[in-house]
Amino acid sequence: MTMTNKAVVLAGTSPLFAELQQLFTEKGYQVLSVAEAAAEPAAVSLAVEVSNLDLQQKGELIRALDSLLAPAVPILTTSLAITATEVASWAQHPKRVCGFGTLVPLAERELIEIAPALQTAPATIQAAEVFFQSLGKETEIVADEVGLVFPRILSLIINEAAFTLMEKAATASDIDIAMKKGTNYPYGPLEWADRIGLDEIFAIVRGLQRDLAEERYRPAPLLRKLVLAGRVGVRSGQGFYTYESKVGVKA
Amino acid sequence: MNTKTVGVIGAGTMGAGIALVCIRKGHQVVLLDANQAVLDKALAYLQSILGKDVEKGKISEQERADTLARAKLVSDMEQLAQCDIVIEAVPERLDLKKSIFSELSRICRADALLLTNTSSISITQIAGGLPHPERILGFHFFNPAPVMPLVEVIRGKKSSEENVQAAYRFATELGKVPVLVTDTPGFIVNRIARPYYNEALRILGDHVAEVEQVDRIMKRAGGFKMGPFELQDMIGIDINFATTESVYTDFFHEGRFKPSRIQQRMVQAGSLGRKTGEGFYDYDK
């Protein structure tokens, strides 16, 4: 097969999945599911795994990829809700596991963060950089901690906005207006959360609380309940706001 | 829109900026400051900005003169007796603000709107124990007041709904974008923006990423106009630290708002950002 050296596996349930699938395809990669890769594992040059909310499922996917693919094939995994080091600890070949983090919509991300696990081999880090740069993104290597830099800071801003809304200190729309007009944020935190997916934001805040065990990272109860109710934002038609249709306009 | 007589207390950067916003919209302004030098500087500022408006062709020479004539600079508080609205913009000290609102409660009409431009002090606390607390509200402009469109209209425990609506309308008449918020620590912006600085400092302290990296990531990955460290340098690290401390104290030490030792050390060292020539970055002194 002519495309064999550019075949990549994409696995996981994050909203990133669909956008990465599209981006990989646009950049000439052949995108395989885990099942498809199982039929021809030798063709795969790299794997990307993007589950954040369900860590048990993430573990199953990482173990499946790790046993399926040759030991030198890099496995890039989102370290938004868990450290790359912990993910790598699940693998028989931890040197090939490397964390990364970004949030949808990818079109707005000029830069993607890479967080090597303590176990990651230098060759894996380099492969991760080359891969993301081949997608047209800049890269920045940061230390391995849940949520990396941008997703962590933004999630905590959104979490605080959720507390503010929960306390009825202000309406959702006034909160968003205030942050855009008062500090020039590109989006209001609540509309931003709806676009990214409340499940992703919740996974990050909960991951920080789980790993760092501080009151500082307590998820806002309202955020947690919205996720449990399936109101994860634009994608589901309802989040902090209600949408006319799944791609619709703020009601 | 009906023309109002607006008192502005404190002729520093904020007060002079607020006075400019009001006279440009046709209101009469009584700008008060106890310090004549500060008043002189405020007048020079108003003259300079309106002069530039003429140069840019935004207003005529006649309009400039008319606008400027709407500002009356005074140093005696009794001169605020006829004001429909008073906006207090003195430094963030509770004792100072309490004494001013106590005086205003005596001097002004019972139906005058009394607004405080505080960014960090409880409106309820400022109004507490005064006659007619229903007319005392927060009215938080952002710096620079003539440029930044937002005004937080803050409802104190005893503010009346009628007066909240009146203040909201007044902000709209000034060409500003008002938002309504109840009297909680940091109101909206200073509260929700805390993690932008605090978590960046935490990330720095834990060596997850360095100053330049964090700023680059927040701009390139997040679309923020300025990184959290550049922004602290611009605001003033001491100002930023004081705001965090105030929100932390007022939330009874909830962990989310805990200030950073890194920031505290920079304040102790006098590395306050652009204004001292060094902060997280070096500037030409």
XYZ file of C-alpha atoms in Angstrom:
536
model
C 0.000 0.000 0.000
C 1.295 3.430 -0.873
C -0.210 5.083 2.187
C 1.117 2.563 4.697
C 3.813 4.859 6.079
C 1.197 7.545 6.772
C -1.446 5.416 8.473
C -2.359 6.577 11.959
C -4.748 5.086 14.494
C -7.224 7.434 16.142
C -9.069 6.220 19.226
C -11.140 7.670 22.049
C -14.301 9.584 22.811
C -13.287 13.227 23.276
C -14.922 15.861 21.055
C -11.389 16.187 19.672
C -11.921 12.886 17.832
C -14.027 14.247 14.983
C -11.873 17.315 14.404
C -8.622 15.343 14.542
C -10.036 12.785 12.134
C -10.846 15.548 9.683
C -7.493 17.288 10.146
C -5.490 14.049 9.763
C -7.371 13.245 6.567
C -6.855 16.754 5.166
C -3.112 16.411 5.823
C -2.916 13.135 3.900
C -2.969 10.625 6.718
C -4.943 7.442 6.461
C -7.011 7.297 9.656
C -7.671 3.846 11.113
C -9.814 2.706 14.004
C -8.340 0.263 16.522
C -10.294 -2.562 14.819
C -8.976 -1.595 11.388
C -5.432 -1.362 12.727
C -5.781 -4.843 14.215
C -6.137 -6.208 10.679
C -2.843 -4.671 9.567
C -0.890 -3.438 12.618
C 2.426 -3.227 10.760
C 1.041 -0.424 8.570
C 0.560 1.940 11.507
C 3.193 4.639 12.068
C 1.603 6.433 15.017
C -1.432 6.277 17.319
C -3.442 9.062 18.931
C -5.793 8.439 21.850
C -8.205 11.143 23.055
C -10.485 9.934 25.880
C -10.778 12.301 28.829
C -13.981 11.764 30.790
C -13.916 7.973 31.116
C -10.477 6.983 32.379
C -11.287 3.299 32.519
C -12.054 3.368 28.828
C -8.855 5.337 28.273
C -6.916 2.563 30.033
C -8.521 -0.109 27.876
C -7.687 1.761 24.679
C -4.087 2.420 25.692
C -3.571 -1.238 26.627
C -5.131 -2.359 23.342
C -2.924 -0.038 21.286
C 0.144 -0.973 23.305
C -0.317 -4.693 22.693
C -1.330 -4.253 19.053
C 1.384 -1.969 17.745
C 5.135 -2.565 17.413
C 7.022 -1.201 20.474
C 8.602 1.703 18.579
C 5.282 3.134 17.338
C 4.478 6.311 19.318
C 1.190 6.509 21.202
C 0.171 10.142 21.748
C -2.473 10.482 24.432
C -4.403 13.475 25.739
C -3.172 14.302 29.231
C -6.096 16.584 30.028
C -7.612 14.605 32.893
C -4.676 12.427 33.901
C -0.904 12.762 33.636
C 0.946 11.214 30.713
C 3.148 9.499 33.287
C 0.170 7.634 34.710
C -1.040 6.674 31.238
C 2.456 5.459 30.317
C 2.492 3.348 33.478
C -0.345 1.270 31.983
C 1.738 0.332 28.937
C 4.195 -2.529 28.499
C 6.264 -0.116 26.411
C 5.955 3.182 28.298
C 8.790 4.888 26.374
C 6.500 5.291 23.349
C 3.734 7.073 25.262
C 3.642 10.880 25.181
C 0.983 13.299 26.427
C -0.510 16.238 24.575
C -3.337 18.649 25.122
C -5.611 20.895 23.134
C -9.301 21.752 22.937
C -11.804 22.086 20.112
C -12.263 23.916 17.803
C -8.832 23.023 16.436
C -9.078 25.710 13.764
C -8.565 28.270 16.553
C -5.477 26.559 17.981
C -2.245 27.793 16.441
C -0.324 25.831 19.029
C -0.576 22.380 20.588
C 1.078 21.519 23.888
C 3.129 18.363 24.270
C 3.808 16.915 27.736
C 6.212 13.987 27.795
C 5.717 11.414 30.533
C 8.661 10.765 32.824
C 9.061 7.506 30.868
C 8.827 9.022 27.363
C 11.835 8.397 25.104
C 13.428 11.418 23.343
C 12.587 9.821 19.978
C 8.905 9.724 20.951
C 8.925 13.414 21.903
C 10.510 14.244 18.584
C 7.954 12.129 16.730
C 5.158 13.975 18.536
C 6.593 17.362 17.559
C 7.075 16.361 13.923
C 3.568 14.927 13.791
C 1.766 17.994 15.158
C 3.885 20.303 13.032
C 2.877 18.223 9.979
C -0.701 19.179 10.891
C 0.249 22.846 10.605
C 0.451 23.497 14.350
C 3.189 25.039 16.444
C 4.260 22.972 19.440
C 5.388 23.797 22.934
C 6.820 21.214 25.300
C 5.694 21.558 28.907
C 6.122 19.388 31.989
C 3.640 16.601 32.640
C 0.776 17.798 34.808
C -2.969 17.359 34.360
C -4.469 19.821 31.882
C -1.098 21.196 30.712
C -1.219 25.009 30.463
C -4.028 26.388 28.279
C -6.665 23.735 29.038
C -5.863 23.954 32.765
C -6.070 27.733 33.065
C -9.160 28.017 30.865
C -10.964 25.205 32.706
C -10.414 26.934 36.037
C -11.735 30.220 34.647
C -14.829 28.354 33.411
C -15.152 26.563 36.761
C -15.154 29.929 38.559
C -17.740 31.265 36.116
C -19.861 28.197 36.899
C -19.597 28.913 40.650
C -20.605 32.534 40.007
C -23.622 31.416 37.972
C -24.565 28.745 40.516
C -24.617 31.412 43.251
C -26.827 33.568 40.999
C -24.396 36.444 41.463
C -25.000 37.285 37.794
C -26.712 35.805 34.739
C -24.812 33.639 32.240
C -25.026 36.301 29.604
C -23.835 39.084 31.952
C -20.898 36.882 33.022
C -19.867 36.380 29.414
C -20.341 40.041 28.502
C -18.321 41.127 31.545
C -15.335 38.924 30.718
C -15.279 39.961 27.072
C -15.796 43.685 27.637
C -13.943 44.010 30.939
C -10.817 41.986 30.152
C -10.890 41.355 26.398
C -11.307 37.584 26.650
C -11.842 36.145 23.153
C -15.058 34.456 24.341
C -17.145 34.602 27.466
C -16.187 31.643 29.700
C -19.638 30.048 29.633
C -20.162 30.285 25.865
C -16.587 29.054 25.485
C -17.368 26.046 27.682
C -20.431 25.258 25.595
C -18.315 25.242 22.419
C -15.563 23.073 23.915
C -17.862 20.691 25.743
C -18.613 20.816 29.457
C -17.536 17.169 29.728
C -14.000 18.083 28.643
C -13.820 20.997 31.077
C -15.207 18.889 33.922
C -12.728 16.091 33.162
C -9.827 18.539 33.491
C -10.982 20.151 36.749
C -11.799 16.773 38.279
C -8.442 15.416 37.115
C -6.629 18.297 38.810
C -8.571 17.694 41.997
C -7.857 13.967 41.832
C -4.119 14.374 41.234
C -3.303 17.477 43.272
C -5.894 16.872 45.999
C -6.578 20.505 46.824
C -9.785 22.385 47.550
C -8.597 24.818 44.873
C -9.586 22.341 42.169
C -13.066 21.468 43.432
C -15.390 21.288 40.419
C -18.372 23.622 40.612
C -21.395 21.458 41.476
C -23.353 23.071 38.647
C -20.696 22.028 36.120
C -20.769 18.459 37.392
C -24.555 18.245 37.284
C -24.790 19.649 33.767
C -22.373 16.956 32.586
C -24.322 14.221 34.408
C -27.517 15.513 32.784
C -25.903 15.264 29.357
C -26.040 19.016 28.877
C -22.516 19.321 27.563
C -22.988 22.393 25.371
C -23.544 23.144 21.688
C -22.927 19.482 20.799
C -25.955 18.338 22.807
C -28.149 21.380 22.183
C -27.924 22.530 25.787
C -25.228 23.548 28.234
C -25.034 26.857 30.064
C -27.184 28.108 27.185
C -29.842 26.431 25.047
C -29.324 26.079 21.309
C -31.949 25.939 18.609
C -30.160 23.103 16.843
C -26.920 21.277 17.394
C -25.026 23.795 15.318
C -27.389 26.552 16.245
C -27.310 29.980 17.693
C -27.417 30.894 21.345
C -31.064 31.143 22.379
C -31.707 61.449 27.405
C -32.100 63.958 30.180
C -29.067 65.881 31.283
C -28.002 65.176 34.804
C -25.714 66.801 37.286
C -23.117 64.221 38.185
C -20.696 64.568 41.052
C -17.399 62.733 40.714
C -15.330 62.351 43.871
C -11.615 61.883 43.388
C -9.889 63.471 40.384
C -7.178 60.840 39.880
C -6.938 58.706 36.745
C -10.267 56.949 37.329
C -12.201 60.030 38.476
C -10.910 62.254 35.667
C -11.706 59.500 33.149
C -15.247 59.127 34.505
C -15.715 62.909 34.421
C -14.644 62.896 30.758
C -17.161 60.155 29.928
C -19.947 62.158 31.598
C -19.233 65.589 30.067
C -18.871 64.051 26.614
C -22.424 62.710 27.002
C -23.793 66.154 27.864
C -23.995 65.869 31.633
C -22.939 68.591 34.035
C -20.063 67.352 36.157
C -18.884 68.556 39.535
C -15.432 67.031 39.929
C -14.269 67.060 43.521
C -10.842 66.578 44.998
C -9.359 67.911 48.222
C -5.974 68.258 46.535
C -5.695 71.289 44.201
C -2.704 69.805 42.352
C -4.755 66.722 41.483
C -7.604 68.942 40.246
C -5.188 70.960 38.107
C -3.839 67.763 36.584
C -7.373 66.501 35.916
C -8.284 69.754 34.168
C -5.144 69.550 32.035
C -6.118 65.978 31.152
C -9.646 66.985 30.087
C -8.271 69.877 28.035
C -5.683 67.663 26.402
C -8.066 64.835 25.444
C -10.746 67.195 24.114
C -8.045 69.118 22.264
C -7.009 65.895 20.554
C -10.655 65.232 19.660
C -10.646 68.582 17.825
C -7.347 67.781 16.059
C -8.773 64.467 14.906
C -11.862 66.260 13.630
C -14.163 64.362 15.982
C -15.582 67.544 17.488
C -15.567 71.235 16.618
C -13.759 73.911 18.614
C -17.164 75.104 19.848
C -18.094 71.610 21.008
C -14.774 71.344 22.798
C -15.434 74.580 24.675
C -19.028 73.561 25.493
C -17.954 70.130 26.711
C -15.223 71.543 28.903
C -17.617 74.163 30.290
C -19.788 71.348 31.637
C -17.021 70.395 34.068
C -16.787 72.312 37.317
C -13.783 71.513 39.489
C -14.323 71.954 43.218
C -12.683 71.079 46.510
C -15.646 71.556 48.825
C -17.997 68.629 49.265
C -21.033 70.825 49.985
C -20.978 71.683 46.270
C -22.357 68.216 45.542
C -25.727 69.064 47.149
C -27.528 69.544 43.837
C -26.216 66.384 42.161
C -28.639 63.799 40.782
C -25.905 61.197 40.823
C -22.586 61.028 42.643
C -19.819 58.636 41.600
C -17.090 58.086 44.172
C -13.671 57.145 42.765
C -11.196 57.542 45.615
C -8.500 54.999 46.583
C -9.674 51.568 47.778
C -9.813 52.243 51.520
C -12.936 51.311 53.419
C -12.543 54.055 56.072
C -12.176 56.715 53.377
C -15.171 55.474 51.414
C -17.341 55.114 54.531
C -16.623 58.671 55.616
C -17.376 60.002 52.118
C -20.715 58.169 51.895
C -21.570 59.292 55.385
C -20.993 62.923 54.294
C -22.918 62.373 51.062
C -25.843 60.930 53.014
C -26.052 64.233 54.850
C -25.388 66.545 51.896
C -27.305 64.992 49.009
C -31.021 64.726 48.325
C -32.602 61.511 49.585
C -33.329 60.449 46.001
C -29.821 61.078 44.667
C -28.067 57.959 43.359
C -24.846 57.386 45.270
C -22.439 55.181 43.341
C -19.044 53.794 44.315
C -16.460 52.840 41.733
C -14.914 50.249 44.040
C -13.445 47.119 42.501
C -12.991 45.209 45.731
C -14.940 46.604 48.684
C -18.380 45.317 49.634
C -21.128 47.769 48.677
C -23.189 46.487 51.597
C -20.357 47.345 53.962
C -19.961 50.868 52.528
C -23.722 51.488 52.832
C -24.102 49.770 56.178
C -25.584 51.965 58.915
C -26.195 54.967 56.641
C -29.588 56.609 56.043
C -31.168 55.567 52.719
C -28.842 52.682 51.879
C -31.270 51.803 49.071
C -29.676 54.510 46.922
C -26.105 53.275 47.376
C -24.800 50.979 44.632
C -21.561 49.809 43.084
C -20.715 51.253 39.683
C -17.431 49.702 38.626
C -15.668 51.199 35.602
C -12.610 49.560 34.068
C -9.336 51.335 33.424
C -9.070 53.437 31.273
C -12.670 54.498 31.889
C -13.128 56.467 28.634
C -12.026 53.421 26.593
C -13.240 50.287 28.382
C -16.941 49.705 27.650
C -17.881 47.667 30.728
C -19.563 48.911 33.894
C -20.462 46.434 36.640
C -23.621 47.637 38.379
C -23.449 46.095 41.824
C -26.511 45.472 43.920
C -25.789 45.930 47.638
C -27.827 44.057 50.235
C -30.093 47.060 50.691
C -29.963 48.641 47.213
C -33.467 49.083 45.802
C -34.465 47.491 42.525
C -35.617 50.890 41.278
C -32.179 52.369 41.887
C -30.436 49.353 40.338
C -32.492 49.938 37.195
C -31.744 53.666 37.272
C -27.993 53.025 37.541
C -28.198 50.464 34.740
C -29.967 52.985 32.495
C -27.442 55.668 33.389
C -24.568 53.386 32.346
C -26.311 52.745 29.039
C -26.804 56.493 28.551
C -23.064 56.952 29.077
C -22.516 54.623 26.110
C -21.272 51.848 28.355
C -22.219 48.172 28.496
C -23.630 47.479 31.962
C -23.868 44.092 33.670
C -25.749 43.390 36.890
C -24.088 41.613 39.773
C -24.921 41.009 43.409
C -22.498 42.119 46.081
C -20.061 39.170 46.134
C -16.246 39.323 46.445
C -14.546 40.536 43.259
C -17.951 41.030 41.588
C -17.762 39.343 38.156
C -14.553 40.268 36.387
C -12.066 40.387 39.230
C -13.396 37.114 40.558
C -13.573 35.060 37.358
C -10.249 36.446 36.084
C -8.417 35.292 39.237
C -7.460 31.851 37.828
C -5.908 33.519 34.771
C -3.214 34.894 37.066
C -3.292 32.480 39.988
C -3.145 29.272 38.006
C -0.439 30.692 35.742
C 1.581 31.470 38.876
C 0.951 27.987 40.193
C 2.080 26.478 36.880
C 5.203 28.641 37.072
C 5.881 27.681 40.695
C 5.554 23.977 39.898
C 7.798 24.420 36.833
C 5.218 22.976 34.492
C 6.097 25.849 32.152
C 8.100 29.088 32.343
C 6.906 32.707 32.057
C 7.450 33.185 28.316
C 6.026 29.756 27.538
C 2.827 30.347 29.498
C 2.284 33.703 27.809
C 2.966 32.236 24.366
C 0.653 29.274 24.963
C -2.241 31.403 26.227
C -1.954 33.661 23.181
C -1.250 31.047 20.502
C -3.379 28.191 21.846
C -6.040 30.217 23.633
C -6.430 33.363 21.582
C -5.936 35.661 24.581
C -4.627 39.090 23.611
C -2.053 39.134 26.399
C -0.475 36.363 28.443
C -1.081 36.292 32.205
C 2.435 37.471 33.056
C 2.528 40.302 30.509
C -0.843 41.361 31.831
C 0.330 41.333 35.476
C 3.289 43.500 34.467
C 0.918 45.939 32.801
C -1.654 46.070 35.620
C 1.028 46.247 38.298
C 1.946 43.126 40.237
C 1.159 44.880 43.548
C -2.335 45.835 42.326
C -2.941 42.311 41.067
C -1.708 40.795 44.335
C -3.867 43.150 46.422
C -6.963 42.188 44.412
C -6.248 38.492 44.897
C -5.665 38.968 48.627
C -8.900 40.903 48.936
C -10.970 38.272 47.094
C -9.258 35.506 49.119
C -10.018 37.219 52.424
C -13.595 38.055 51.472
C -14.262 34.427 50.475
C -13.037 33.388 53.939
C -9.898 31.779 52.497
C -11.372 29.413 49.962
C -8.478 27.569 48.388
C -9.344 28.619 44.831
C -8.331 32.181 45.578
C -5.169 31.590 47.580
C -2.516 34.137 46.564
C 0.838 33.036 45.178
C 4.107 33.295 47.116
C 5.891 34.082 43.847
C 3.722 37.137 43.395
C 4.183 38.142 47.017
C 7.975 37.938 46.694
C 7.889 40.158 43.608
C 5.855 42.750 45.483
C 8.269 42.550 48.430
C 11.201 43.029 46.060
C 9.601 46.065 44.429
C 9.462 44.285 41.074
C 6.000 45.537 40.232
C 5.979 45.318 36.445
C 6.233 48.007 33.786
C 5.920 50.873 36.227
C 9.136 49.900 38.011
C 10.955 48.767 34.881
C 10.945 45.119 35.874
C 8.428 42.470 36.680
C 8.123 39.092 35.017
C 9.906 40.772 32.104
C 12.575 43.471 31.992
C 11.673 46.877 30.594
C 13.882 49.776 29.732
C 14.070 51.853 32.834
